[in-house]
Coordinates of C-alpha atoms in Angstrom, one line a residue:
X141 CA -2.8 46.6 28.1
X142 CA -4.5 44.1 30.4
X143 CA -2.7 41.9 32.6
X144 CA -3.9 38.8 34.2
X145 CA -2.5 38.1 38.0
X146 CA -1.6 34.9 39.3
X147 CA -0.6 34.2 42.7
X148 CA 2.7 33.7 43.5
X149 CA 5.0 34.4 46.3
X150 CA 6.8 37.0 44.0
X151 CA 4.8 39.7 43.7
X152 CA 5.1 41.2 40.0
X153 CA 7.1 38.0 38.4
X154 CA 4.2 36.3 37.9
X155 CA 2.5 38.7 36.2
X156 CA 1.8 37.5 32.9
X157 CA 0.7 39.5 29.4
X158 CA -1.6 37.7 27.4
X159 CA -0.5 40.2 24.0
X160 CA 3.4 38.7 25.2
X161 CA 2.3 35.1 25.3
X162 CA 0.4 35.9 22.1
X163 CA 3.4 37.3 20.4
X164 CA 5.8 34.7 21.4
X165 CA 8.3 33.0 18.2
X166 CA 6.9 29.7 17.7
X167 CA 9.4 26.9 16.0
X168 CA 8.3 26.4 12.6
X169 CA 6.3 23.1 11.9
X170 CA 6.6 20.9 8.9
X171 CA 3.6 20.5 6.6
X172 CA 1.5 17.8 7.1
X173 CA 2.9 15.1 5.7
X174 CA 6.1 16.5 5.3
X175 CA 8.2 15.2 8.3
X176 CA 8.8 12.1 10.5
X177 CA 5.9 10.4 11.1
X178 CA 5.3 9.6 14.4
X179 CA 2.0 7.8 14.1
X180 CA 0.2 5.6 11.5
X181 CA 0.1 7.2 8.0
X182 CA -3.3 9.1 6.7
X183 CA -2.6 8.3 3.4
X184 CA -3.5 4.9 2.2
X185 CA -1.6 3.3 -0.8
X186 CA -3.2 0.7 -3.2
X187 CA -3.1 -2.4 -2.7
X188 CA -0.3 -3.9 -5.4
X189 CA -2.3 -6.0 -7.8
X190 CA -1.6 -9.8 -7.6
X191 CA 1.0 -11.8 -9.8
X192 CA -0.8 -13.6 -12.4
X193 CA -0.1 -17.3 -10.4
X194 CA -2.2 -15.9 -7.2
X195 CA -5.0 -15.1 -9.1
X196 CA -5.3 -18.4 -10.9
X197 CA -4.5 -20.6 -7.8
X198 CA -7.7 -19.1 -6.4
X199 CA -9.6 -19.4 -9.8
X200 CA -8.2 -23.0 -10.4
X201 CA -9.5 -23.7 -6.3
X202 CA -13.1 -22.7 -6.9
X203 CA -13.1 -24.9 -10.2
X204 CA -11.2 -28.0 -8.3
X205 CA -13.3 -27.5 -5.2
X206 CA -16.7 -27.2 -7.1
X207 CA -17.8 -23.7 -5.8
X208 CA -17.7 -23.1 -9.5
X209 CA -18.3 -25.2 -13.1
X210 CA -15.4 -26.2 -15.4
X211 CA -16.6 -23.8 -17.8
X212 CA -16.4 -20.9 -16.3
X213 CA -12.2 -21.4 -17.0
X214 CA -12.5 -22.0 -20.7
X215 CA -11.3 -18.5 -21.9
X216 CA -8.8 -18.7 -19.0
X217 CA -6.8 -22.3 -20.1
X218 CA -5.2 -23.1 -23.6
X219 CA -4.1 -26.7 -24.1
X220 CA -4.7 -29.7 -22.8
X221 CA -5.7 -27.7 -19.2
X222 CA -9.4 -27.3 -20.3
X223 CA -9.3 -31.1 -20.8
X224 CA -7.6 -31.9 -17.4
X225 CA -9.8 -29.5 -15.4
X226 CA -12.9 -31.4 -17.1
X227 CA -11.3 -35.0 -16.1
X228 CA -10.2 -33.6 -12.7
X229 CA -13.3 -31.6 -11.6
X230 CA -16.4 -33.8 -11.3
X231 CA -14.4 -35.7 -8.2
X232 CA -14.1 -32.4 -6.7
X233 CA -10.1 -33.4 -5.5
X234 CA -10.0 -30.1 -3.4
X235 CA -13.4 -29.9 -1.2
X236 CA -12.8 -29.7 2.2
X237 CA -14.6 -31.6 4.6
X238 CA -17.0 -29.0 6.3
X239 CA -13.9 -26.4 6.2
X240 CA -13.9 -24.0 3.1
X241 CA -10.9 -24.8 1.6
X242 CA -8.1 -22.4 1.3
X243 CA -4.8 -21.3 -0.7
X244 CA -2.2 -21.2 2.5
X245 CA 0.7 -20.7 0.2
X246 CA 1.4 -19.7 -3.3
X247 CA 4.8 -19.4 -5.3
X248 CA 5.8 -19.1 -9.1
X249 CA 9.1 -19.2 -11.2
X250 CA 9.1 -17.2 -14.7
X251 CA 11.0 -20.0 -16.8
X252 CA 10.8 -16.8 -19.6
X253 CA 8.8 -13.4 -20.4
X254 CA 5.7 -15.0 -20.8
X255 CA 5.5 -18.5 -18.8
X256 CA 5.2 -19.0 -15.4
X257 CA 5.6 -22.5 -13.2
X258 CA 3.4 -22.2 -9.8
X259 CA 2.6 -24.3 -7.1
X260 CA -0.4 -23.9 -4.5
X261 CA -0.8 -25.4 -0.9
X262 CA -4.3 -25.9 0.0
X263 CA -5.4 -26.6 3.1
X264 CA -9.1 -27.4 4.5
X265 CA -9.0 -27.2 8.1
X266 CA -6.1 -30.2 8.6
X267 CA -5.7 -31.6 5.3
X268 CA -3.2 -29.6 2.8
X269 CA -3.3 -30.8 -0.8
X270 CA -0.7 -29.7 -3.6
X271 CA -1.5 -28.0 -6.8
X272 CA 1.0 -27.3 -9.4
X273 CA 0.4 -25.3 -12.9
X274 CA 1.6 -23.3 -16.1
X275 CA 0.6 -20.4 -17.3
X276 CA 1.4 -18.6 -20.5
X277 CA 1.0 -15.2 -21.7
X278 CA -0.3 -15.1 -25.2
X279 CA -0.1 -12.6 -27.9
X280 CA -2.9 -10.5 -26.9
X281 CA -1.0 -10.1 -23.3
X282 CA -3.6 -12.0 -21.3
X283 CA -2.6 -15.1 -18.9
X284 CA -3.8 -18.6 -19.0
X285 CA -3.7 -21.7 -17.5
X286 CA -1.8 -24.2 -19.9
X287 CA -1.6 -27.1 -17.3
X288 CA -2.7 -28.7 -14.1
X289 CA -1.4 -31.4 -12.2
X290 CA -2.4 -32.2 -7.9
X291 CA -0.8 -34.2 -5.6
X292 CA -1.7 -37.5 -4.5
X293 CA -3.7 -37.6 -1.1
X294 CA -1.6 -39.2 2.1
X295 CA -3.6 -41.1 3.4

């Protein structure tokens, strides 16, 4: 058995055993993962998917803000929206000057199963524009956009 000396003023006490400190109980750990955490988490979740209103505020912001062309919404309306989105978009209501314009905040109230009312803020840089909109879930389970109105500009 080897022994490793350390100094200390008394004598054999501080002897210590390597096998001893070897051999010593240990106090069971959890698995990982298993207990408190006491740090940020490894294990990433999903992100959730976004409601139906989010995703169109942002589709119905590139159309009203020209990044993209009317048609590129015609699977996505029923309605008179296609026609509205056509007599709304040329003007470009929501373009930003010089700021790319945003959706700062997004809400909707389900008036059923399958029908949604949303609104939108936009805002590009210090202007913040309104957007309200319907959407309705048809049989085949898929949203779209069934109107489309905006606020008026303060000016």
């Amino acid at each position: 058995m080897s022994t490793i000396a350390t100094r200390t003023t008394n004598g054999p006490a501080g002897r210590r055993d390597r096998r001893a400190a070897a051999t010593r109980p240990r106090t069971a750990r959890p698995a990982a993962g298993t207990g408190p955490s006491r740090g940020p988490s490894l294990v990433r979740t999903p992100p959730r998917p976004l409601p139906p209103h989010h995703l169109f505020a942002e589709r119905l912001l590139a159309v009203l803000s020209g990044e993209r062309p009317v048609h590129w919404m015609l699977g996505q309306t029923v309605g008179k929206a296609y026609d509205q989105l056509i007599r709304l978009a040329p003007t470009t209501p929501l373009r930003g000057r010089g700021t790319r314009p945003v959706v700062r905040r997004c809400g909707g109230h389900r008036l059923g199963t399958d029908v949604v009312e949303a609104f939108a803020s936009i805002a590009a840089g210090e202007q913040v524009r309104a957007m309200a909109f319907r959407l309705e879930r048809g049989p085949d389970h898929r949203w779209r956009c069934a109107a489309v109105e905006l606020g008026t500009a303060r000016g």
